Amino acid sequence: MQPPLPLDVVSAPIADAETGAAMHRLMARLWPICRSLSGQGVRDTLDILAGEMPGLAGHRVASGEKCLDWVVPDEWNIRDAYIIAPDGSRICDFKRNNLHVVSYSLPVDVELDLDELQAHLHSLPELPQAIPYVTSYYRRRWGFCLSHEQRLALKPGRYRAVIDATLAPGHLDFADLVLPGESDEEILLSTYICHPSMANNELSGPVVAAHLAKWLAAMPRRRYTYRFVFVPETIGAIIYLSRHLAHLKEKVVAGFMINCVGDERAYGFMPSRAETTLADRAGLHALRHHAGTFDRYSFLMRGSDERQYCSPGVDLPVASLFRSKYDTYPEYHTSLDDMNLVTPAGLCGGLQSFQRAIQAIEANRRYQAQVLGEPNLGSRGLYPTMSSKDTFKIVFGLVNVFAYSDGKRDLLEIADLLDMPIWELAAAARDLETHGLIA
Amino acid sequence: MQPPLPLDVVSAPIADAETGAAMHRLMARLWPICRSLSGQGVRDTLDILAGEMPGLAGHRVASGEKCLDWVVPDEWNIRDAYIIAPDGSRICDFKRNNLHVVSYSLPVDVELDLDELQAHLHSLPELPQAIPYVTSYYRRRWGFCLSHEQRLALKPGRYRAVIDATLAPGHLDFADLVLPGESDEEILLSTYICHPSMANNELSGPVVAAHLAKWLAAMPRRRYTYRFVFVPETIGAIIYLSRHLAHLKEKVVAGFMINCVGDERAYGFMPSRAETTLADRAGLHALRHHAGTFDRYSFLMRGSDERQYCSPGVDLPVASLFRSKYDTYPEYHTSLDDMNLVTPAGLCGGLQSFQRAIQAIEANRRYQAQVLGEPNLGSRGLYPTMSSKDTFKIVFGLVNVFAYSDGKRDLLEIADLLDMPIWELAAAARDLETHGLIA
Amino acid sequence: MQPPLPLDVVSAPIADAETGAAMHRLMARLWPICRSLSGQGVRDTLDILAGEMPGLAGHRVASGEKCLDWVVPDEWNIRDAYIIAPDGSRICDFKRNNLHVVSYSLPVDVELDLDELQAHLHSLPELPQAIPYVTSYYRRRWGFCLSHEQRLALKPGRYRAVIDATLAPGHLDFADLVLPGESDEEILLSTYICHPSMANNELSGPVVAAHLAKWLAAMPRRRYTYRFVFVPETIGAIIYLSRHLAHLKEKVVAGFMINCVGDERAYGFMPSRAETTLADRAGLHALRHHAGTFDRYSFLMRGSDERQYCSPGVDLPVASLFRSKYDTYPEYHTSLDDMNLVTPAGLCGGLQSFQRAIQAIEANRRYQAQVLGEPNLGSRGLYPTMSSKDTFKIVFGLVNVFAYSDGKRDLLEIADLLDMPIWELAAAARDLETHGLIA
């Protein structure tokens, strides 16, 4: 006989407006930092996050180390970057917006004509006021990004391009936090910390992850162990898997990518590659009852670290819950993805969906009826004693949790069948369990 | 090699208008009796039914006996009940309509003011002319039911409430009938006998069950054994299961609840909890070809003894075929559910759907083709010898029963695939079997 | 480790307009011949086809031989047939249109009145200008077919009916061609050669089959062995199965019926009885990407030799790809199914759909990823080095073939998932395999 589940997480209140505001304030602190795959910006980011999450453990790996099919790149650090125009004015000033420099640009200090300079410039004709976000991690080059309007206004003449950066062997930083639960089975929550100043497609991820961790850390009892992972996208997940794959494959029962969870325009769901894991079921259940309508994406639309977690042979059950998903909103990967796009209310809704998904996982269990035929709920004070036209609807949840506790369906399946949130149904299951009617 | 199936039931004519009229007459005889979970009304009802079904065996169980999770309640007998109004008139007269008294009311003879009386009255504001049907089996109280119009007309003053009833240890009665077939595998047919004067949601069930039994009893050969069960709802099914569970689990291959099968407004289907049993398949097949359109209900909409038969660990394959299902029509559980609502034609259609479902089960078998390639039907006189534009459609049934007799699909599956009633296809299967083409 | 697949067939160009014209020319040569189940017309047809397909092997079986459930019928040969009208004119002249005589008619030379003659005439009131196609293989009689207009114009009087034919023990002819591949697993392609002068429902089949065989014969390497079967319908397939069943059941991994593949009005698909075989999947995939819209038929609409190939116990995976399917177009089985109805472009499209289906089968394989996590495509020159907004879409095929190569899904399943033609995806799979990323 299994002991009753701890229901602390299931019955805990979920985020409110104040939590949304706190997340937005944390985002403001992280905003100015120029993050990339590696370098001081990543370390500064992790330091701030560690202040929110006692126990967050930093790790590093040396450039050149082979991880799975990849090699850890050199460390990139940037101090300044700008272009001096023929009229002496300073444009593409990194200090004003860190998107102006192509991430992982080589250091440079050259004079060149506008025609030559154009080969190093990036802009978006279709979004003429946006500075695009461009990277060149694995091919050595340098470049600047600017709005298309700005680019069209450039006059012929001699320009000086300066990038004061170093790209050299060093380290790549990442961090994780493990919150132990009553079971050593784990829920994996992963986000990334490698984009410069962008809000929905970067900072919403780590700030929601940090507050989800705070919420879980405050629980007297947790059924599962929670593992939060903060890594630069792609290479960071590769590194993390190279160090923890056997453990993760053995322990992780569900996982979620936390990214693009900060605006108010939409909710979205993308399944794991396997599509039917506990994470997929819990994530869908959470959004169905929390979000009302939401967009559903195929795994073919993937673009973040679920690409690694769900790759063949790794096969972790990692689904994604979104507000506006990357690559679906016009501001994506530009300077327009800013602190106005992401709001306290948007972040709050994002956090709540993960809280609901986690409640679904913590509350889920397979029960077996312990009496034959329907139980006499009335004799246990669980049923109205007066039968009338509407009686049989009253204890709908109670009666049906019992009726479907056949040792095959789990509570999440029953909740979906009843179209009721499992976090509401958990109390009925507890009542039945307490009275010895299911186990 | 299995012997050929007996096709007596499959090829028997189904109910006609005269049978419908006979059922309505039987209903009229049962109408005045005040049934409840127990008491003389149940015994009187079973006596009348025994007159229709020789071999119907009565059984009784003593109050206080523990059955599964329940205890058999005391026996309730009522002789009279009424209220004397301040003006001396007699209202809520049980002798005029037995719905006026709350079922299982305690005996009482008190004077009280209208205000006090109100706490014991039940009416339906939304159906102001209907007397509601109310029970209080498991909590001891007393009460009267009346139309809301009547209630609003009550004048302040002193009332006398009289219920001449006994609620005391005694017995609970039920009955069953077993019609043996060539196989000891059983078809279970269950209905209830515990409601006072209501027609669709009570009497339609036992009268259709009785005539289904008469129809089957008249067959020279039956493939299956048929078990008819007449019990008070819920506690009766619990009692029946407590006595026969092991046998039923071993022998029952399909079962149906027979209730709410008497009006002309609709047909309906509700699956067993497992949803895909032989009973579910045969019931759906019968309604698809017999009823044309019909309503489909989820097992979540259940409300009768399928709650017991399909409970976890019991797991009997019991589906429901309805005319207007309980809790879906306005007159349900009120005095408006009367002998006008239920008609001979309505009862006839109800009976026919069970006859069709039973024919489907009797005709169903898995066959295996005995020749490779298509058989030469022409050489056996089974195929037109002149080929022309339409030839290949002519023997559609014959050819396809053969083509799908792969030892995996059964005849019911093939009939569904061909969208043809199995009771028509059974002859084709018999022809092929007779010629040694399938076995 | 399996060796890489030969991709000669997969990357070969499919039929062009010139091939369509060549097929139409071949059809014109076959057009005048009066084919039936047996006789000189079948042999003349096979002789012409052998000229197109070196290696086509003729076979014969004697009348009276028992094959599965059938007996090989007598051989029918016809030299002339006509009716002399009362006015001396010659009507229903076999030499003008071989549909005028009922196939397998007994020899006759009688004088009779119009009334008596009518019992031997066949016409179609609903298509008054068409001569219907009628056969009487298994019941001995004689008859003439004519347009309904012509029939209505017949005047009372004395007619002379002459059929100069022989129906006597002899042989039934058929042929096959086997093109060996690197595997001895086989693709079966079957068509029929038993109808007189009709175009879509006869000649389109053998001419497309012949050109499909020519296309495959020209390949330097074939993955699979190809078996082409040219038989009279029904009895020919029965005979073929009686001689090769064990071999076919062991070796055939996919098969197609080739018939009704010559007009331009439609494409169509009919599955095998099992519905989900490799032939069904490849055929559907081919039509989805080649035909755009196409009609889908149930196996219940079958009418040709898939009736034998898919019969229970034979169970070969044989699907059908059509242009306008038999029994769905008004000219079917009449003199209107002629060389105008079937066009070079229609035949070309028909051939192309089989070529695509075969490419799908040749390209299909189950791969397993050989690295954990996503591979570094960039380091292998397979990925753009500059990341920007659209990067992750660029190598959609490459990335997803890897991501779904989990050893369970095959390439055809992945192609369907990506909604991309497998013949385009095969190159991505080859690239990944060459770089050791999948195997």
mmCIF file of C-alpha atoms in Angstrom, chain A residues 3-272:
data_model
loop_
_atom_site.group_PDB
_atom_site.id
_atom_site.type_symbol
_atom_site.label_atom_id
_atom_site.label_comp_id
_atom_site.label_asym_id
_atom_site.label_seq_id
_atom_site.Cartn_x
_atom_site.Cartn_y
_atom_site.Cartn_z
ATOM 1 C CA PRO A 3 1.374 6.132 1.616
ATOM 2 C CA PRO A 4 -0.857 9.081 0.744
ATOM 3 C CA LEU A 5 0.716 11.685 -1.508
ATOM 4 C CA PRO A 6 1.955 14.947 -0.039
ATOM 5 C CA LEU A 7 -0.460 17.531 -1.410
ATOM 6 C CA ASP A 8 1.448 20.671 -0.368
ATOM 7 C CA VAL A 9 2.313 21.636 -3.912
ATOM 8 C CA VAL A 10 -1.107 20.653 -5.265
ATOM 9 C CA SER A 11 -2.993 22.795 -2.777
ATOM 10 C CA ALA A 12 -0.553 25.728 -2.698
ATOM 11 C CA PRO A 13 -1.792 29.040 -4.115
ATOM 12 C CA ILE A 14 -0.345 29.874 -7.495
ATOM 13 C CA ALA A 15 1.326 33.136 -8.484
ATOM 14 C CA ASP A 16 -0.474 36.448 -8.041
ATOM 15 C CA ALA A 17 0.040 39.935 -9.434
ATOM 16 C CA GLU A 18 2.758 40.735 -6.895
ATOM 17 C CA THR A 19 4.794 37.784 -8.089
ATOM 18 C CA GLY A 20 4.353 39.066 -11.633
ATOM 19 C CA ALA A 21 5.725 42.457 -10.605
ATOM 20 C CA ALA A 22 8.661 40.852 -8.784
ATOM 21 C CA MET A 23 9.520 38.883 -11.906
ATOM 22 C CA HIS A 24 9.412 42.032 -14.020
ATOM 23 C CA ARG A 25 11.765 43.779 -11.545
ATOM 24 C CA LEU A 26 14.183 40.854 -11.687
ATOM 25 C CA MET A 27 14.065 41.035 -15.465
ATOM 26 C CA ALA A 28 14.955 44.733 -15.313
ATOM 27 C CA ARG A 29 18.103 43.904 -13.380
ATOM 28 C CA LEU A 30 19.152 41.298 -15.937
ATOM 29 C CA TRP A 31 18.219 43.415 -18.933
ATOM 30 C CA PRO A 32 21.400 45.470 -19.514
ATOM 31 C CA ILE A 33 23.792 42.541 -19.437
ATOM 32 C CA CYS A 34 25.278 41.398 -22.736
ATOM 33 C CA ARG A 35 24.932 37.614 -22.607
ATOM 34 C CA SER A 36 26.271 35.203 -25.193
ATOM 35 C CA LEU A 37 27.310 31.549 -25.207
ATOM 36 C CA SER A 38 30.104 32.376 -22.794
ATOM 37 C CA GLY A 39 31.891 35.238 -21.120
ATOM 38 C CA GLN A 40 31.370 37.700 -18.316
ATOM 39 C CA GLY A 41 27.729 38.426 -19.255
ATOM 40 C CA VAL A 42 26.759 34.837 -18.509
ATOM 41 C CA ARG A 43 28.568 34.932 -15.177
ATOM 42 C CA ASP A 44 26.930 38.221 -14.188
ATOM 43 C CA THR A 45 23.530 36.773 -15.075
ATOM 44 C CA LEU A 46 24.094 33.633 -13.018
ATOM 45 C CA ASP A 47 25.273 35.738 -10.071
ATOM 46 C CA ILE A 48 22.021 37.706 -10.027
ATOM 47 C CA LEU A 49 19.979 34.516 -10.357
ATOM 48 C CA ALA A 50 21.924 32.916 -7.495
ATOM 49 C CA GLY A 51 20.733 35.772 -5.335
ATOM 50 C CA GLU A 52 17.170 34.601 -5.970
ATOM 51 C CA MET A 53 17.828 30.908 -5.577
ATOM 52 C CA PRO A 54 20.036 29.827 -2.692
ATOM 53 C CA GLY A 55 21.686 26.598 -3.693
ATOM 54 C CA LEU A 56 22.043 27.470 -7.369
ATOM 55 C CA ALA A 57 25.312 25.787 -8.265
ATOM 56 C CA GLY A 58 27.601 27.265 -10.907
ATOM 57 C CA HIS A 59 29.636 25.036 -13.202
ATOM 58 C CA ARG A 60 32.119 25.635 -15.983
ATOM 59 C CA VAL A 61 33.745 23.739 -18.770
ATOM 60 C CA ALA A 62 36.933 24.626 -20.637
ATOM 61 C CA SER A 63 37.036 25.695 -24.253
ATOM 62 C CA GLY A 64 38.037 22.867 -26.527
ATOM 63 C CA GLU A 65 36.472 20.120 -24.484
ATOM 64 C CA LYS A 66 34.575 17.605 -26.561
ATOM 65 C CA CYS A 67 30.953 17.101 -25.470
ATOM 66 C CA LEU A 68 28.907 14.552 -27.391
ATOM 67 C CA ASP A 69 29.251 15.655 -31.029
ATOM 68 C CA TRP A 70 30.400 19.176 -30.170
ATOM 69 C CA VAL A 71 33.474 21.090 -29.004
ATOM 70 C CA VAL A 72 33.170 23.834 -26.383
ATOM 71 C CA PRO A 73 33.901 27.104 -28.206
ATOM 72 C CA ASP A 74 36.328 29.775 -27.114
ATOM 73 C CA GLU A 75 35.142 32.281 -24.555
ATOM 74 C CA TRP A 76 33.941 35.597 -25.925
ATOM 75 C CA ASN A 77 34.148 38.815 -23.949
ATOM 76 C CA ILE A 78 33.210 42.186 -25.264
ATOM 77 C CA ARG A 79 33.933 45.558 -23.756
ATOM 78 C CA ASP A 80 32.879 47.973 -26.459
ATOM 79 C CA ALA A 81 31.905 48.220 -30.117
ATOM 80 C CA TYR A 82 30.909 51.062 -32.404
ATOM 81 C CA ILE A 83 31.288 52.551 -35.835
ATOM 82 C CA ILE A 84 32.585 56.069 -36.500
ATOM 83 C CA ALA A 85 30.784 57.542 -39.461
ATOM 84 C CA PRO A 86 32.450 59.836 -42.029
ATOM 85 C CA ASP A 87 30.965 62.818 -40.210
ATOM 86 C CA GLY A 88 32.576 61.678 -36.955
ATOM 87 C CA SER A 89 29.366 60.556 -35.307
ATOM 88 C CA ARG A 90 29.319 57.257 -33.418
ATOM 89 C CA ILE A 91 26.771 54.752 -34.639
ATOM 90 C CA CYS A 92 25.950 51.110 -33.833
ATOM 91 C CA ASP A 93 27.059 51.862 -30.333
ATOM 92 C CA PHE A 94 27.239 48.666 -28.266
ATOM 93 C CA LYS A 95 26.914 50.697 -25.078
ATOM 94 C CA ARG A 96 23.511 51.951 -26.196
ATOM 95 C CA ASN A 97 22.224 48.592 -27.377
ATOM 96 C CA ASN A 98 24.180 45.389 -27.182
ATOM 97 C CA LEU A 99 22.331 43.958 -30.184
ATOM 98 C CA HIS A 100 24.419 46.255 -32.396
ATOM 99 C CA VAL A 101 27.293 43.805 -32.447
ATOM 100 C CA VAL A 102 27.113 40.324 -34.001
ATOM 101 C CA SER A 103 27.546 37.901 -31.144
ATOM 102 C CA TYR A 104 30.972 36.208 -31.139
ATOM 103 C CA SER A 105 32.419 38.896 -33.442
ATOM 104 C CA LEU A 106 36.189 38.928 -33.736
ATOM 105 C CA PRO A 107 37.981 42.034 -32.440
ATOM 106 C CA VAL A 108 38.504 44.574 -35.158
ATOM 107 C CA ASP A 109 39.609 48.176 -35.622
ATOM 108 C CA VAL A 110 39.605 49.047 -39.303
ATOM 109 C CA GLU A 111 38.832 51.878 -41.642
ATOM 110 C CA LEU A 112 36.850 50.992 -44.718
ATOM 111 C CA ASP A 113 34.533 52.436 -47.343
ATOM 112 C CA LEU A 114 30.761 52.122 -47.007
ATOM 113 C CA ASP A 115 30.723 49.470 -49.744
ATOM 114 C CA GLU A 116 33.141 47.307 -47.828
ATOM 115 C CA LEU A 117 31.326 47.984 -44.575
ATOM 116 C CA GLN A 118 27.994 46.816 -46.020
ATOM 117 C CA ALA A 119 29.278 43.238 -46.132
ATOM 118 C CA HIS A 120 29.493 43.378 -42.325
ATOM 119 C CA LEU A 121 26.092 44.950 -41.692
ATOM 120 C CA HIS A 122 22.788 43.242 -40.910
ATOM 121 C CA SER A 123 19.339 44.812 -40.977
ATOM 122 C CA LEU A 124 15.730 43.810 -41.618
ATOM 123 C CA PRO A 125 14.028 45.565 -44.545
ATOM 124 C CA GLU A 126 10.667 44.145 -43.423
ATOM 125 C CA LEU A 127 11.064 45.613 -39.896
ATOM 126 C CA PRO A 128 12.884 48.865 -40.717
ATOM 127 C CA GLN A 129 13.020 50.171 -37.132
ATOM 128 C CA ALA A 130 14.272 46.981 -35.495
ATOM 129 C CA ILE A 131 17.867 46.044 -34.785
ATOM 130 C CA PRO A 132 18.138 42.352 -35.597
ATOM 131 C CA TYR A 133 19.837 39.808 -33.363
ATOM 132 C CA VAL A 134 22.616 37.950 -35.224
ATOM 133 C CA THR A 135 25.222 35.471 -34.036
ATOM 134 C CA SER A 136 28.210 33.745 -35.596
ATOM 135 C CA TYR A 137 29.367 31.276 -32.995
ATOM 136 C CA TYR A 138 31.074 28.730 -35.140
ATOM 137 C CA ARG A 139 32.506 30.732 -38.010
ATOM 138 C CA ARG A 140 34.929 33.507 -37.216
ATOM 139 C CA ARG A 141 33.843 36.878 -38.556
ATOM 140 C CA TRP A 142 32.717 40.229 -37.323
ATOM 141 C CA GLY A 143 29.666 42.358 -37.928
ATOM 142 C CA PHE A 144 27.219 45.008 -36.803
ATOM 143 C CA CYS A 145 23.435 45.059 -36.679
ATOM 144 C CA LEU A 146 21.328 48.145 -37.118
ATOM 145 C CA SER A 147 17.860 49.218 -38.080
ATOM 146 C CA HIS A 148 17.158 49.255 -41.774
ATOM 147 C CA GLU A 149 16.191 52.923 -41.586
ATOM 148 C CA GLN A 150 19.587 53.706 -40.066
ATOM 149 C CA ARG A 151 21.318 51.643 -42.708
ATOM 150 C CA LEU A 152 19.602 53.413 -45.587
ATOM 151 C CA ALA A 153 20.711 56.728 -44.131
ATOM 152 C CA LEU A 154 24.397 55.809 -44.220
ATOM 153 C CA LYS A 155 26.332 58.106 -46.522
ATOM 154 C CA PRO A 156 29.252 57.075 -48.735
ATOM 155 C CA GLY A 157 32.632 57.708 -47.195
ATOM 156 C CA ARG A 158 35.235 56.296 -44.904
ATOM 157 C CA TYR A 159 34.055 54.482 -41.752
ATOM 158 C CA ARG A 160 35.933 53.134 -38.770
ATOM 159 C CA ALA A 161 34.635 49.916 -37.230
ATOM 160 C CA VAL A 162 35.781 49.060 -33.725
ATOM 161 C CA ILE A 163 35.027 45.906 -31.768
ATOM 162 C CA ASP A 164 36.921 45.662 -28.503
ATOM 163 C CA ALA A 165 36.430 41.991 -27.766
ATOM 164 C CA THR A 166 38.404 38.875 -27.047
ATOM 165 C CA LEU A 167 37.657 35.437 -28.408
ATOM 166 C CA ALA A 168 40.073 33.023 -26.827
ATOM 167 C CA PRO A 169 40.248 29.767 -24.878
ATOM 168 C CA GLY A 170 38.521 30.174 -21.551
ATOM 169 C CA HIS A 171 35.373 28.680 -20.128
ATOM 170 C CA LEU A 172 31.678 28.314 -20.669
ATOM 171 C CA ASP A 173 29.458 28.798 -17.608
ATOM 172 C CA PHE A 174 26.160 27.303 -16.590
ATOM 173 C CA ALA A 175 24.295 26.490 -13.376
ATOM 174 C CA ASP A 176 21.773 24.133 -11.874
ATOM 175 C CA LEU A 177 19.636 23.830 -8.754
ATOM 176 C CA VAL A 178 18.297 20.591 -7.310
ATOM 177 C CA LEU A 179 15.390 20.701 -4.837
ATOM 178 C CA PRO A 180 15.072 17.248 -3.310
ATOM 179 C CA GLY A 181 11.628 15.684 -2.911
ATOM 180 C CA GLU A 182 10.285 12.585 -1.231
ATOM 181 C CA SER A 183 11.042 10.634 -4.366
ATOM 182 C CA ASP A 184 14.347 10.791 -6.201
ATOM 183 C CA GLU A 185 12.405 10.812 -9.438
ATOM 184 C CA GLU A 186 12.903 14.189 -11.043
ATOM 185 C CA ILE A 187 11.075 16.947 -12.846
ATOM 186 C CA LEU A 188 13.478 18.736 -15.184
ATOM 187 C CA LEU A 189 13.028 22.462 -15.875
ATOM 188 C CA SER A 190 15.409 24.021 -18.344
ATOM 189 C CA THR A 191 15.933 27.557 -19.604
ATOM 190 C CA TYR A 192 18.696 29.484 -21.364
ATOM 191 C CA ILE A 193 20.916 32.436 -20.550
ATOM 192 C CA CYS A 194 22.705 33.291 -23.769
ATOM 193 C CA HIS A 195 20.850 36.139 -25.460
ATOM 194 C CA PRO A 196 21.686 39.814 -25.012
ATOM 195 C CA SER A 197 18.972 42.349 -24.195
ATOM 196 C CA MET A 198 15.769 40.661 -25.316
ATOM 197 C CA ALA A 199 12.784 40.075 -23.121
ATOM 198 C CA ASN A 200 10.331 37.398 -24.219
ATOM 199 C CA ASN A 201 12.839 35.235 -26.008
ATOM 200 C CA GLU A 202 15.374 35.273 -23.201
ATOM 201 C CA LEU A 203 14.717 36.919 -19.892
ATOM 202 C CA SER A 204 11.152 35.684 -19.407
ATOM 203 C CA GLY A 205 12.642 32.168 -19.253
ATOM 204 C CA PRO A 206 15.152 32.565 -16.422
ATOM 205 C CA VAL A 207 12.926 34.864 -14.321
ATOM 206 C CA VAL A 208 9.926 32.510 -14.512
ATOM 207 C CA ALA A 209 12.240 29.563 -13.809
ATOM 208 C CA ALA A 210 13.705 31.387 -10.790
ATOM 209 C CA HIS A 211 10.276 32.144 -9.338
ATOM 210 C CA LEU A 212 9.042 28.628 -10.010
ATOM 211 C CA ALA A 213 12.045 27.401 -8.057
ATOM 212 C CA LYS A 214 11.312 29.830 -5.205
ATOM 213 C CA TRP A 215 7.716 28.627 -5.064
ATOM 214 C CA LEU A 216 8.775 24.990 -4.927
ATOM 215 C CA ALA A 217 11.570 25.657 -2.451
ATOM 216 C CA ALA A 218 9.008 27.098 -0.017
ATOM 217 C CA MET A 219 6.937 23.885 0.085
ATOM 218 C CA PRO A 220 7.093 21.839 3.299
ATOM 219 C CA ARG A 221 6.926 18.656 1.260
ATOM 220 C CA ARG A 222 7.525 17.939 -2.385
ATOM 221 C CA ARG A 223 6.598 14.616 -3.943
ATOM 222 C CA TYR A 224 9.250 14.862 -6.676
ATOM 223 C CA THR A 225 12.790 16.172 -6.869
ATOM 224 C CA TYR A 226 13.108 19.279 -9.060
ATOM 225 C CA ARG A 227 16.116 20.027 -11.231
ATOM 226 C CA PHE A 228 16.444 23.534 -12.699
ATOM 227 C CA VAL A 229 18.978 23.989 -15.471
ATOM 228 C CA PHE A 230 20.305 27.367 -16.669
ATOM 229 C CA VAL A 231 22.486 26.916 -19.742
ATOM 230 C CA PRO A 232 23.418 28.710 -22.937
ATOM 231 C CA GLU A 233 21.141 27.307 -25.628
ATOM 232 C CA THR A 234 22.200 24.259 -27.637
ATOM 233 C CA ILE A 235 25.862 23.912 -26.552
ATOM 234 C CA GLY A 236 24.862 24.293 -22.907
ATOM 235 C CA ALA A 237 22.232 21.562 -23.124
ATOM 236 C CA ILE A 238 24.736 19.390 -24.998
ATOM 237 C CA ILE A 239 27.277 19.930 -22.212
ATOM 238 C CA TYR A 240 24.677 19.246 -19.546
ATOM 239 C CA LEU A 241 23.630 16.017 -21.221
ATOM 240 C CA SER A 242 27.236 14.946 -21.648
ATOM 241 C CA ARG A 243 27.651 15.134 -17.875
ATOM 242 C CA HIS A 244 24.264 13.893 -16.632
ATOM 243 C CA LEU A 245 22.698 11.758 -19.354
ATOM 244 C CA ALA A 246 22.589 8.431 -17.523
ATOM 245 C CA HIS A 247 21.200 10.066 -14.391
ATOM 246 C CA LEU A 248 18.582 12.054 -16.297
ATOM 247 C CA LYS A 249 17.462 9.061 -18.334
ATOM 248 C CA GLU A 250 16.995 7.070 -15.164
ATOM 249 C CA LYS A 251 15.297 9.703 -13.010
ATOM 250 C CA VAL A 252 13.442 12.278 -15.067
ATOM 251 C CA VAL A 253 9.706 11.484 -15.260
ATOM 252 C CA ALA A 254 8.723 14.806 -16.831
ATOM 253 C CA GLY A 255 10.399 17.990 -17.995
ATOM 254 C CA PHE A 256 9.603 21.367 -19.444
ATOM 255 C CA MET A 257 11.454 23.979 -21.430
ATOM 256 C CA ILE A 258 10.828 27.426 -19.956
ATOM 257 C CA ASN A 259 11.193 30.058 -22.640
ATOM 258 C CA CYS A 260 9.091 32.748 -24.314
ATOM 259 C CA VAL A 261 6.744 32.968 -21.356
ATOM 260 C CA GLY A 262 6.367 36.693 -20.766
ATOM 261 C CA ASP A 263 3.944 38.510 -23.057
ATOM 262 C CA GLU A 264 0.169 38.605 -22.817
ATOM 263 C CA ARG A 265 -0.841 37.779 -26.348
ATOM 264 C CA ALA A 266 -1.066 33.998 -26.380
ATOM 265 C CA TYR A 267 -0.468 30.689 -24.714
ATOM 266 C CA GLY A 268 1.133 27.836 -26.593
ATOM 267 C CA PHE A 269 2.020 24.186 -26.262
ATOM 268 C CA MET A 270 4.611 22.100 -28.047
ATOM 269 C CA PRO A 271 4.901 18.401 -27.219
ATOM 270 C CA SER A 272 7.990 16.337 -26.656
#
